[in-house]
Short mmCIF file of C-alpha atoms and ligand atoms in Angstrom, two decimals:
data_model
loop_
_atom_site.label_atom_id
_atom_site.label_comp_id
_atom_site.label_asym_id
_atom_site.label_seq_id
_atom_site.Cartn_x
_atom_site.Cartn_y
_atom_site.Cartn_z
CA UNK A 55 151.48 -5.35 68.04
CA UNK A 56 152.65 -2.60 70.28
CA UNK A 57 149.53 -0.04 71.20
CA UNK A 58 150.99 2.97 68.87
CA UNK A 59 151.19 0.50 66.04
CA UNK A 60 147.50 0.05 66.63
CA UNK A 61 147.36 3.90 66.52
CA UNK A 62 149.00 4.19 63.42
CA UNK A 63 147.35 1.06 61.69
CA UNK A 64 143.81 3.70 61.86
CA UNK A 65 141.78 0.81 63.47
CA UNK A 66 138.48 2.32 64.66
CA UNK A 67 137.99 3.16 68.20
CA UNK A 68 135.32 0.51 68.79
CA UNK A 69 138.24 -2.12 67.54
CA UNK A 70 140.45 -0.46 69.42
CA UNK A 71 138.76 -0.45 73.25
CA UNK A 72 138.87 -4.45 72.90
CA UNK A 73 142.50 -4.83 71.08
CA UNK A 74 144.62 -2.25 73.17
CA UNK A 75 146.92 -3.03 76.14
CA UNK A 76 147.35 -6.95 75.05
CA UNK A 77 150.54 -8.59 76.54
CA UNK A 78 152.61 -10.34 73.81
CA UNK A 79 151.79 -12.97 72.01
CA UNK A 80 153.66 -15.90 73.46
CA UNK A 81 152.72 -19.71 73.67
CA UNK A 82 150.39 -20.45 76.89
CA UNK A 83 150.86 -16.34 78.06
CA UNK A 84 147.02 -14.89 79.05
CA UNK A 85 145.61 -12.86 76.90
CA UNK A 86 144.86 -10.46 79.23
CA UNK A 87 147.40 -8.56 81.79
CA UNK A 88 147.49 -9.52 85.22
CA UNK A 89 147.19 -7.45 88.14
CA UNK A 90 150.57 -7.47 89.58
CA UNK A 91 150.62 -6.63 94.21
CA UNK A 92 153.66 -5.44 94.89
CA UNK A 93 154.87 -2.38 96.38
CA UNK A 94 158.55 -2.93 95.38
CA UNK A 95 160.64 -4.55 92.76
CA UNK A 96 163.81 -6.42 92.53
CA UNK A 97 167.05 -3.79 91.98
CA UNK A 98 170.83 -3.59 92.47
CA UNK A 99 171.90 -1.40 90.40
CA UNK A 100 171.09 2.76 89.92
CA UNK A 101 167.67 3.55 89.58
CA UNK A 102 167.25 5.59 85.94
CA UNK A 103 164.20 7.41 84.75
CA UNK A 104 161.46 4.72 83.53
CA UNK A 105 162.89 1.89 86.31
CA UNK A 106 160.04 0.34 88.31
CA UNK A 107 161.83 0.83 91.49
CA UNK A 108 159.14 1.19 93.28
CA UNK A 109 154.99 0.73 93.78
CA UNK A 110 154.13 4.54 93.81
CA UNK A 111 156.40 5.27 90.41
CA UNK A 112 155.06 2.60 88.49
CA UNK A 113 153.36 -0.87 88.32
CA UNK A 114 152.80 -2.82 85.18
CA UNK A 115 148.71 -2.93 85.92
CA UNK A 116 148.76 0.36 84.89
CA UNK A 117 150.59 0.61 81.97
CA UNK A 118 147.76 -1.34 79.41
CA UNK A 119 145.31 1.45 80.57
CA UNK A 120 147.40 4.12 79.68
CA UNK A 121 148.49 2.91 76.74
CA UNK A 122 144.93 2.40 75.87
CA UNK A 123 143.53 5.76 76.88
CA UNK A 124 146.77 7.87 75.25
CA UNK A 125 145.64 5.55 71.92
CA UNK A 126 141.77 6.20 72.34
CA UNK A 127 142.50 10.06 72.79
CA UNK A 128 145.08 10.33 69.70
CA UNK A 129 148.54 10.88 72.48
CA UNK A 130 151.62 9.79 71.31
CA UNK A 131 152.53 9.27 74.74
CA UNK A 132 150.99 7.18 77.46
CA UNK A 133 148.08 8.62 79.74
CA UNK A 134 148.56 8.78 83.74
CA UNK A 135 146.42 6.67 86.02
CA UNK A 136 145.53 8.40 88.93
CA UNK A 137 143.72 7.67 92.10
CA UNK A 138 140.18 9.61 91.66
CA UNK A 139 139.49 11.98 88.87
CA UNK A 140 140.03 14.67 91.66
CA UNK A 141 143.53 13.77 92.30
CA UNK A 142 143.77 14.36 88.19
CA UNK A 143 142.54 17.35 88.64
CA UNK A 144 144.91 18.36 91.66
CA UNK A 145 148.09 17.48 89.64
CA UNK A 146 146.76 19.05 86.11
CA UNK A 147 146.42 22.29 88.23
CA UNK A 148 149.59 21.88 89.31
CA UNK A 149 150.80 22.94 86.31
CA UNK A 150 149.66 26.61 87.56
CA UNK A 151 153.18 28.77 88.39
CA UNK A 152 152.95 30.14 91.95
CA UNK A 153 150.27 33.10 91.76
CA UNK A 154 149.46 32.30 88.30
CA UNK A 155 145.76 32.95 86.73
CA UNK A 156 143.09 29.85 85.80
CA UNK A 157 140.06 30.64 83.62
CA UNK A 158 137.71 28.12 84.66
CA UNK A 159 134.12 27.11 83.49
CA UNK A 160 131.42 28.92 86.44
CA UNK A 161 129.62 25.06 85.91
CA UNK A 162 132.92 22.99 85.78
CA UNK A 163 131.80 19.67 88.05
CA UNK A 164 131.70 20.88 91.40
CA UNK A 165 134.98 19.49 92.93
CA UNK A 166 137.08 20.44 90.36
CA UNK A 167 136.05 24.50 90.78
CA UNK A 168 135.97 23.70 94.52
CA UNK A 169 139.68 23.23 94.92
CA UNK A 170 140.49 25.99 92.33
CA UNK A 171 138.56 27.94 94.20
CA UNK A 172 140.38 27.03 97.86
CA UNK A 173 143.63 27.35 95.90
CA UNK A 174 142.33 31.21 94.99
CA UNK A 175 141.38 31.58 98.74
CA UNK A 176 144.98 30.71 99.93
CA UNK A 177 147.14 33.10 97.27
CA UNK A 178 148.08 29.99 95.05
CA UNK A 179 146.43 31.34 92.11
CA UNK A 180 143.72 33.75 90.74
CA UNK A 181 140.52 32.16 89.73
CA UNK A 182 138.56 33.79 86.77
CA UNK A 183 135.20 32.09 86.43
CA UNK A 184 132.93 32.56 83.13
CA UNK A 185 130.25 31.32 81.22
CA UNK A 186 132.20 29.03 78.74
CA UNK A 187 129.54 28.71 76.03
CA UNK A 188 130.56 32.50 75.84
CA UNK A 189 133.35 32.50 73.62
CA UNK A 190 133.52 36.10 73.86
CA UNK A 191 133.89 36.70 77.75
CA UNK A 192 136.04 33.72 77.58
CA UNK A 193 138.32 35.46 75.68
CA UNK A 194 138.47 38.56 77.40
CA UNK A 195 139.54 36.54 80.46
CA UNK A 196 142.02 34.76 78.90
CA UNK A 197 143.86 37.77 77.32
CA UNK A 198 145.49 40.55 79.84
CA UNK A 199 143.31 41.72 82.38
CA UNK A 200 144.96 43.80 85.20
CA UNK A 201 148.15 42.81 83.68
CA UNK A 202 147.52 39.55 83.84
CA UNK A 203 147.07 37.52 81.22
CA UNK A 204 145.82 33.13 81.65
CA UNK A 205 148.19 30.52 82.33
CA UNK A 206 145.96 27.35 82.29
CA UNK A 207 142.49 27.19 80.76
CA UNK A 208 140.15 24.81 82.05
CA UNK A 209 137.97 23.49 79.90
CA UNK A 210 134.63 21.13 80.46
CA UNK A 211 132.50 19.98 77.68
CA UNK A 212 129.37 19.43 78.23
CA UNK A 213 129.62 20.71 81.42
CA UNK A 214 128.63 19.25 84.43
CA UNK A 215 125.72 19.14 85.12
CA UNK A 216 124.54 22.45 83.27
CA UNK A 217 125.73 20.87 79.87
CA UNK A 218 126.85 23.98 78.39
CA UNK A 219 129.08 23.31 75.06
CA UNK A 220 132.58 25.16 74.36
CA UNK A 221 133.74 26.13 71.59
CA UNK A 222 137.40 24.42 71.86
CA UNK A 223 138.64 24.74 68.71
CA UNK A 224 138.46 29.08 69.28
CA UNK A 225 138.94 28.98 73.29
CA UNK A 226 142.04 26.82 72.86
CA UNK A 227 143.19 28.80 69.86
CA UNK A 228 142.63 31.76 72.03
CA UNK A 229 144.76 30.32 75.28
CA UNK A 230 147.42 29.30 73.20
CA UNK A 231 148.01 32.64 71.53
CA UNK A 232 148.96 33.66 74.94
CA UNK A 233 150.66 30.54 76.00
CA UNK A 234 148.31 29.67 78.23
CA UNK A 235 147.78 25.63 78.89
CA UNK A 236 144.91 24.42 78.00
CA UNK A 237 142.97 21.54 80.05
CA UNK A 238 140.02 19.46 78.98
CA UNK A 239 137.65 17.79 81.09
CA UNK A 240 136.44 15.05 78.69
CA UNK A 241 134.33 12.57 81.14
CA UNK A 242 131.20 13.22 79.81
CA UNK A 243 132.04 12.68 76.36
CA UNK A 244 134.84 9.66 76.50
CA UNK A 245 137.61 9.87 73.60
CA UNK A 246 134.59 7.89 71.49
CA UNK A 247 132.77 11.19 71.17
CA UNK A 248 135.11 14.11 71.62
CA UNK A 249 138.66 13.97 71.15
CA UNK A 250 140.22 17.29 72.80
CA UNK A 251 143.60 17.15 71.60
CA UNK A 252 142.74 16.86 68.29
CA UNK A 253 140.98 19.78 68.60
CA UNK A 254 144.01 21.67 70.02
CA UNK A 255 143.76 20.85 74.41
CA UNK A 256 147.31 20.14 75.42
CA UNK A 257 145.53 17.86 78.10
CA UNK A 258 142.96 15.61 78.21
CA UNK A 259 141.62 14.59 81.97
CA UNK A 260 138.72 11.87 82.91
CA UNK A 261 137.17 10.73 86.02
CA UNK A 262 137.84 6.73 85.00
CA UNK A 263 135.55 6.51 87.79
CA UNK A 264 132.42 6.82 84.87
CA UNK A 265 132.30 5.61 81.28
CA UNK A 266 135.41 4.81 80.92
CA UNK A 267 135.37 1.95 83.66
CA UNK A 268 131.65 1.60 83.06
CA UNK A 269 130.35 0.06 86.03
CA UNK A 270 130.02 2.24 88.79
CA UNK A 271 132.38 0.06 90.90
CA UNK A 272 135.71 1.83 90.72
CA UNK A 273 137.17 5.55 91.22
CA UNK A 274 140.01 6.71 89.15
CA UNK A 275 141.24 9.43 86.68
CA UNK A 276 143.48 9.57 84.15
CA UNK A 277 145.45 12.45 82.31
CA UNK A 278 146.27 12.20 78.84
CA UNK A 279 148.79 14.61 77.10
CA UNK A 280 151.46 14.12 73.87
CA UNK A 281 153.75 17.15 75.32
CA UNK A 282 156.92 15.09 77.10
CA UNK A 283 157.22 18.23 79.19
CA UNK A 284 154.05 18.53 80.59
CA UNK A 285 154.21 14.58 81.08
CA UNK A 286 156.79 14.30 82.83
CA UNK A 287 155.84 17.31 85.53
CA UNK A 288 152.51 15.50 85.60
CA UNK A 289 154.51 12.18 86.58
CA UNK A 290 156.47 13.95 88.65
CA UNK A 291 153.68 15.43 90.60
CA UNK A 292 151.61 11.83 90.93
CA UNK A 293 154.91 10.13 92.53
CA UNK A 294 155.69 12.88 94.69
CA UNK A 295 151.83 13.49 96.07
CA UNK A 296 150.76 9.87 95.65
CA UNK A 297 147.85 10.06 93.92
CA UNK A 298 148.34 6.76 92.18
CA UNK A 299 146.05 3.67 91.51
CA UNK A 300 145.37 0.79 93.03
CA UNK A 301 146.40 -2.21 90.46
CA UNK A 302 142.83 -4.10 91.39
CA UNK A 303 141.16 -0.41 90.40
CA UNK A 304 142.96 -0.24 86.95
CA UNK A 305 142.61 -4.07 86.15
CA UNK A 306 138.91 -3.28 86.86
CA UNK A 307 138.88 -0.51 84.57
CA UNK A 308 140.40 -1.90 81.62
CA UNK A 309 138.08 -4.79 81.77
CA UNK A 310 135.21 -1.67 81.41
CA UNK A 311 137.12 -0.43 78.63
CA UNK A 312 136.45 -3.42 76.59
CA UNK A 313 132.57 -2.73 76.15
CA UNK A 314 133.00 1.20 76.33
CA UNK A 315 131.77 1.07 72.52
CA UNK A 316 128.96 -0.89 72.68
CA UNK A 317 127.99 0.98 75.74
CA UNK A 318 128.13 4.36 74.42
CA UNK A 319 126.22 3.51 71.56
CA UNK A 320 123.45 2.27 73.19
CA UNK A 321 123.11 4.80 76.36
CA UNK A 322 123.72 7.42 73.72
CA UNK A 323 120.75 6.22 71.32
CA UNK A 324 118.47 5.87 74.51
CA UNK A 325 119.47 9.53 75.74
CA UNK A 326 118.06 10.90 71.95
CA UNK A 327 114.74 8.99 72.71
CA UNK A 328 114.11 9.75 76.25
CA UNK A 329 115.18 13.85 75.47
CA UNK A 330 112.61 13.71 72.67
CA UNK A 331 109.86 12.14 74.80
CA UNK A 332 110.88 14.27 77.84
CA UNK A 333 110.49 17.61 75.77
CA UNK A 334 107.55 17.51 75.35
CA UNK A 335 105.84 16.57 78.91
CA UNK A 336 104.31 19.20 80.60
CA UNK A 337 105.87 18.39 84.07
CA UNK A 338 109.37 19.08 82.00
CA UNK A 339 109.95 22.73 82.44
CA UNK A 340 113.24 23.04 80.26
CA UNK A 341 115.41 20.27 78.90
CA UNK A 342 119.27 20.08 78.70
CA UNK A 343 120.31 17.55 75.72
CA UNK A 344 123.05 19.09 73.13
CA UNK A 345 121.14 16.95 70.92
CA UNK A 346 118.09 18.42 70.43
CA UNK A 347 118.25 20.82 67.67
CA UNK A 348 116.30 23.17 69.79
CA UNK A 349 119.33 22.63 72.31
CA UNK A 350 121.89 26.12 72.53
CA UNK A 351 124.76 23.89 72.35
CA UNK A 352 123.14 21.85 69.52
CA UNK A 353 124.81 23.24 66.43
CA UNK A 354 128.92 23.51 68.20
CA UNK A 355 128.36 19.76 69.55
CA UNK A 356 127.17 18.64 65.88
CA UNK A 357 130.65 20.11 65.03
CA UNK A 358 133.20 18.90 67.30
CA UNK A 359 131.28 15.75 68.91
CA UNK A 360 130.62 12.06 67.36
CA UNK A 361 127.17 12.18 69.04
CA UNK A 362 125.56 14.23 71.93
CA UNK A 363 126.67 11.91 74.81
CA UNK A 364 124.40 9.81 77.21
CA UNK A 365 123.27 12.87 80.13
CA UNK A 366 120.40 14.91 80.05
CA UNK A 367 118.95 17.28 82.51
CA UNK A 368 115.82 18.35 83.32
CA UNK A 369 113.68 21.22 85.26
CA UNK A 370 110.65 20.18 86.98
CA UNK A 371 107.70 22.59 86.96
CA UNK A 372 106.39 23.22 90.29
CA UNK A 373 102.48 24.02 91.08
CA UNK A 374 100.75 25.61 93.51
CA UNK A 375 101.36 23.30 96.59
CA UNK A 376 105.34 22.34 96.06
CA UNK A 377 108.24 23.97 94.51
CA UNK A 378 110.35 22.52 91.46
CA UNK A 379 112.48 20.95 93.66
CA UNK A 380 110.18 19.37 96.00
CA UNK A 381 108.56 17.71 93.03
CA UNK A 382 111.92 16.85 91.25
CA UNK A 383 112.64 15.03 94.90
CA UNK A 384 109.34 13.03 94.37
CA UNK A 385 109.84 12.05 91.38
CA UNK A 386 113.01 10.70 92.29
CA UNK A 387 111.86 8.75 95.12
CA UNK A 388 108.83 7.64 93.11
CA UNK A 389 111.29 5.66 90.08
CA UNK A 390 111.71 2.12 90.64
CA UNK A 391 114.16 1.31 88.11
CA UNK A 392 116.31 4.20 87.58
CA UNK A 393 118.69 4.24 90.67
CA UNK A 394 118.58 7.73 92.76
CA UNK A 395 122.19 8.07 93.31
CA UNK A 396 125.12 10.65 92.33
CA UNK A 397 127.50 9.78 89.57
CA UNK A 398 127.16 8.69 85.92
CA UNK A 399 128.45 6.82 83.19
CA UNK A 400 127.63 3.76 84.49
CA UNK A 401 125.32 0.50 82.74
CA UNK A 402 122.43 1.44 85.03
CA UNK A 403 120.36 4.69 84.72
CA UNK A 404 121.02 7.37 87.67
CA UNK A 405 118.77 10.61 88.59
CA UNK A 406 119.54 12.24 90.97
CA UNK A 407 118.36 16.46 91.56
CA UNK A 408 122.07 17.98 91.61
CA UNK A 409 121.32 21.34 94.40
CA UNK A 410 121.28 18.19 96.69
CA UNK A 411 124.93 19.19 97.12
CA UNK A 412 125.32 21.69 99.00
CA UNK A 413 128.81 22.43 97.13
CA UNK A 414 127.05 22.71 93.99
CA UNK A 415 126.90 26.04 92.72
CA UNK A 416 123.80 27.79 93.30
CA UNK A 417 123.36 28.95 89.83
CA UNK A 418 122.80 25.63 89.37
CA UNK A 419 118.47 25.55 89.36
CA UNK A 420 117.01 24.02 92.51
CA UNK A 421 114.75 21.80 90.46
CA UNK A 422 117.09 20.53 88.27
CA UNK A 423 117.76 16.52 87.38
CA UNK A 424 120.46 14.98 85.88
CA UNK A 425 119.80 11.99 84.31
CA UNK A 426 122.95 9.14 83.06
CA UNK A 427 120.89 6.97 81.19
CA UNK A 428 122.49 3.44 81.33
CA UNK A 429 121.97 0.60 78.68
CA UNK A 430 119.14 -0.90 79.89
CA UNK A 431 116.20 -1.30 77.67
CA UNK A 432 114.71 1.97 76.51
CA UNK A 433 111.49 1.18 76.89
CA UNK A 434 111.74 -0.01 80.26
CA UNK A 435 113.49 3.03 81.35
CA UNK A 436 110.71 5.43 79.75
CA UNK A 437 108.12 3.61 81.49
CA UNK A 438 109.89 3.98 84.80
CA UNK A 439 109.61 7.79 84.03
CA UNK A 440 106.71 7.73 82.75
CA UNK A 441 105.15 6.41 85.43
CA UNK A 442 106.93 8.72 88.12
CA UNK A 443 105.79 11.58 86.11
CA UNK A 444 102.56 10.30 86.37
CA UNK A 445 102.25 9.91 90.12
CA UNK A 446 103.28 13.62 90.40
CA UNK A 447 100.26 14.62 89.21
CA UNK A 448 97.89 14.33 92.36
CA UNK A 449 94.83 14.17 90.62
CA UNK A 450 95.40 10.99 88.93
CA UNK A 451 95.75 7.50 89.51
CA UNK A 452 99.18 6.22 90.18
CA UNK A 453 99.79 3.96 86.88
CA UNK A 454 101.20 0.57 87.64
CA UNK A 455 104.82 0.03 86.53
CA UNK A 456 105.00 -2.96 84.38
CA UNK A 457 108.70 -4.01 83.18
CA UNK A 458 108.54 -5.28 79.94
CA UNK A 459 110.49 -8.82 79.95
C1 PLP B 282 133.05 12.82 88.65
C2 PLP B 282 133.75 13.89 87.89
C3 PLP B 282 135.02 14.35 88.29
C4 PLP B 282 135.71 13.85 89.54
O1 PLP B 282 136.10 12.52 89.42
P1 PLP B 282 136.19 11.49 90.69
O2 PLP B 282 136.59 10.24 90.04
O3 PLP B 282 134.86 11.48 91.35
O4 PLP B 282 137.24 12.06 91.60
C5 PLP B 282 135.63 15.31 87.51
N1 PLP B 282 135.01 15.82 86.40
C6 PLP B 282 133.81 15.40 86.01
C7 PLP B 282 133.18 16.01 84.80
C8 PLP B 282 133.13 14.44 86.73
O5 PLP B 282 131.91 14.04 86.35
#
């Protein structure tokens, strides 16, 4: 069964993570692709649009991925592989015209509003920034402002690391009335939780580097989009930059794929617990998780997301001794099973206090922690916590950690 048969045959997403980007069915063929090194293939004769020809236009390890993603994220057309989920971002901004203006979340992920923002510096383009969970003042800088009106709106939600929710039904409604594109950052969520073109995004991007691969052991992004123009200048821009894939990488992430259900279902379910528990300590100061129904983004994610997603964030209260962040830095060092490490959307559970970047934005709080909770067991992972928590507090006893077996 070809992968948009498996589209249109409405198997569920969790059916079709495991079923998608299958070689045929022939006697003694594997079941699953190969990973094909070569940097050419065999040709005599012209080379036409959709030949191999050669290693940086196509190679066949990438195609079940793509067919995959574009079928997880509701494309008719496949996704794009790319080498890092930056160099997804560098060709989806390519789509800017010379001069042209970008509306871009003030917490997008950090690399992705660094290079708009170097692109700004040199004349390529004017940069708007705003808050995005204002739909309002997104608006106004999407319509004409000093003439100018948007040509690409970049949209990220939950943002990074703030987890901020936007409203992309209305923002992308908005863009297109003035045929602006419109860009969706969708790592955090994964096509199992949000899918952005259904809700009107003419592109969908991921760092593959996260859920989608799963394992913390790969970097790669992808673009999804079903417009055949946009496609093909997105093609286009991936052969002639080179931002492409190494096969190993995308054999590696389609093997992640395969779980990416069972995954998100459990790191999701242990998120909900550990943001209830984590409410409610008194060394929690605030508490990001769109799925508290004290959360500001609470009632828009219940709308347009299939669950809340698997990050939460967290301000530490400082005392009279330390600052926020010096005890949000303790209580990093003091875990013992969550890993202190950047990244997310791997199995294990990462903290890590974001200002630790020095390219994150400073609006970003000092003292907060961003948490990717993994699929270990939930109770292990809140005593880990727990017991860091615990040792923060100077007056007491440093409680043992016991994992349970
Ligand atoms: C990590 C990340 C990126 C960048 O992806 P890389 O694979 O690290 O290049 C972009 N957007 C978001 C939301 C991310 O978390």
């Amino acid at each position: 069964m070809h992968i948009y048969d498996l589209h249109a045959s409405g198997l569920s997403p969790e059916t079709i993570v495991v079923a998608a980007g299958r070689p045929e069915r022939a006697h003694d063929e594997p079941v699953n692709p190969p990973i094909v090194l070569s940097s050419t293939y065999f040709g005599t004769g012209s080379l036409g649009n959709g030949d191999r020809g050669y290693g940086r236009y196509s190679n066949p390890t990438w195609d079940p991925f793509e067919e995959a993603l574009a079928n997880l994220e509701g494309a008719s057309l496949p996704g794009l592989l790319y080498a890092s989920g930056l160099a997804a971002v560098s060709s989806a901004l390519s789509l800017v015209p010379a001069g042209g203006v970008v509306v871009m979340p003030s917490h997008s992920y950090a690399g992705s509003l660094v290079m708009a923002t170097e692109l700004a510096e040199k004349g390529f383009l004017e940069l708007r920034t705003v808050d995005i969970t204002d739909t309002d003042a997104v608006k106004a800088l999407i319509s004409p402002t000093n003439g100018k009106k948007a040509d690409l709106l970049w949209l990220e939600s939950p943002t990074n690391p703030m987890l901020g929710i936007a409203d992309i039904r209305a923002l992308t409604d908005a863009a297109h009335a003035v045929d602006a594109i419109v860009v969706t950052d969708n790592t955090f969520s994964t096509p199992l939780v949000q899918q952005p073109l259904s809700l009107g995004s003419d592109v969908v991007l991921h760092s593959v580097t996260k859920y989608l691969s799963g394992h913390s052991d790969v970097i790669l992004g992808a673009l999804v989009t079903s417009n055949p123009v946009l496609r093909a200048t997105l093609l286009h821009h991936r052969t002639i930059h080179g931002g492409i894939a190494g096969p190993f990488e995308a054999w590696l992430a389609l093997r992640g794929l395969r779980t990416l259900a069972l995954r998100i279902q459990r790191s999701q379910a242990s998120a909900a617990t550990l943001a209830e528990r984590l409410s409610t300590h008194p060394r929690v100061e605030t508490i990001r998780y769109p799925g508290l129904p004290t959360d500001p983004g609470h009632e828009r994610a219940k709308d347009q997301m299939k669950g809340f997603g698997s990050i939460l964030c967290i301000q530490i209260a400082g005392d009279q001794h330390r600052s926020g962040a010096e005890i949000a830095d303790e209580l990093v060092r003091a875990l013992q099973l969550w890993l202190p490490a950047t990244s997310l959307g791997g199995v294990e559970s990462l903290i890590e206090r974001r200002r630790r970047h020095t390219a994150e934005p400073l609006s970003v709080p000092e003292n907060l922690v961003r948490l990717s909770v993994g699929i270990e067991n939930v109770k292990d992972l809140w005593s880990d916590l727990e017991q860091a928590l615990m040792s923060l507090d100077t007056s007491r006893e440093r409680a043992p950690f016991i994992p349970s077996v």
